[in-house]
């Protein structure tokens, strides 16, 4: 399960596939948004994914 944020706004939750379909992006984009390097770059405006548990 993932939670997708754009800044402080929660824009999607669900599995990688559900989030990708809801946001019209590839699953690999969701994976990138969840990487530590992408999360570190966040200055409040970047889209980031937070993995909620061990399942994708």
Short mmCIF file of C-alpha atoms in Angstrom, two decimals:
data_model
loop_
_atom_site.label_atom_id
_atom_site.label_comp_id
_atom_site.label_asym_id
_atom_site.label_seq_id
_atom_site.Cartn_x
_atom_site.Cartn_y
_atom_site.Cartn_z
CA UNK A 1 0.00 0.00 0.00
CA UNK A 2 1.14 3.50 -0.82
CA UNK A 3 0.09 7.01 0.09
CA UNK A 4 0.89 9.60 -2.58
CA UNK A 5 1.40 13.21 -1.53
CA UNK A 6 1.82 16.39 -3.56
CA UNK A 7 3.22 18.80 -1.03
CA UNK A 8 1.01 18.44 2.05
CA UNK A 9 -1.99 17.15 0.07
CA UNK A 10 -2.83 13.45 0.01
CA UNK A 11 -3.75 12.71 -3.61
CA UNK A 12 -4.04 8.90 -3.70
CA UNK A 13 -3.82 5.76 -1.59
CA UNK A 14 -3.83 2.10 -2.51
CA UNK A 15 -1.63 -0.47 -4.15
CA UNK A 16 1.03 0.56 -6.62
CA UNK A 17 -1.30 -0.39 -9.48
CA UNK A 18 -4.31 1.45 -8.02
CA UNK A 19 -2.29 4.63 -7.47
CA UNK A 20 -0.77 4.46 -10.94
CA UNK A 21 -4.21 4.09 -12.54
CA UNK A 22 -5.71 6.89 -10.42
CA UNK A 23 -2.90 9.29 -11.35
CA UNK A 24 -2.49 8.08 -14.95
CA UNK A 25 1.21 7.23 -14.51
CA UNK A 26 3.27 4.05 -14.78
CA UNK A 27 3.85 1.80 -11.77
CA UNK A 28 7.56 2.53 -12.14
CA UNK A 29 6.78 6.21 -11.49
CA UNK A 30 5.16 5.27 -8.18
CA UNK A 31 8.29 3.23 -7.34
CA UNK A 32 10.52 6.24 -8.15
CA UNK A 33 8.39 8.59 -6.04
CA UNK A 34 8.96 6.21 -3.09
CA UNK A 35 12.77 6.12 -3.42
CA UNK A 36 14.80 7.69 -0.60
CA UNK A 37 16.56 10.00 -3.07
CA UNK A 38 13.25 11.43 -4.32
CA UNK A 39 11.90 11.84 -0.79
CA UNK A 40 15.11 13.65 0.28
CA UNK A 41 14.73 16.14 -2.58
CA UNK A 42 11.23 17.08 -1.43
CA UNK A 43 11.01 20.79 -0.62
CA UNK A 44 7.23 20.71 -0.12
CA UNK A 45 6.12 20.77 -3.75
CA UNK A 46 7.40 17.44 -5.06
CA UNK A 47 5.17 14.39 -5.47
CA UNK A 48 6.30 11.65 -3.10
CA UNK A 49 5.06 8.16 -2.34
CA UNK A 50 5.15 6.71 1.15
CA UNK A 51 5.10 2.94 1.44
CA UNK A 52 2.61 2.03 4.17
CA UNK A 53 3.53 -1.65 4.62
CA UNK A 54 5.60 -4.44 3.10
CA UNK A 55 3.13 -5.20 0.31
CA UNK A 56 3.11 -3.40 -2.99
#
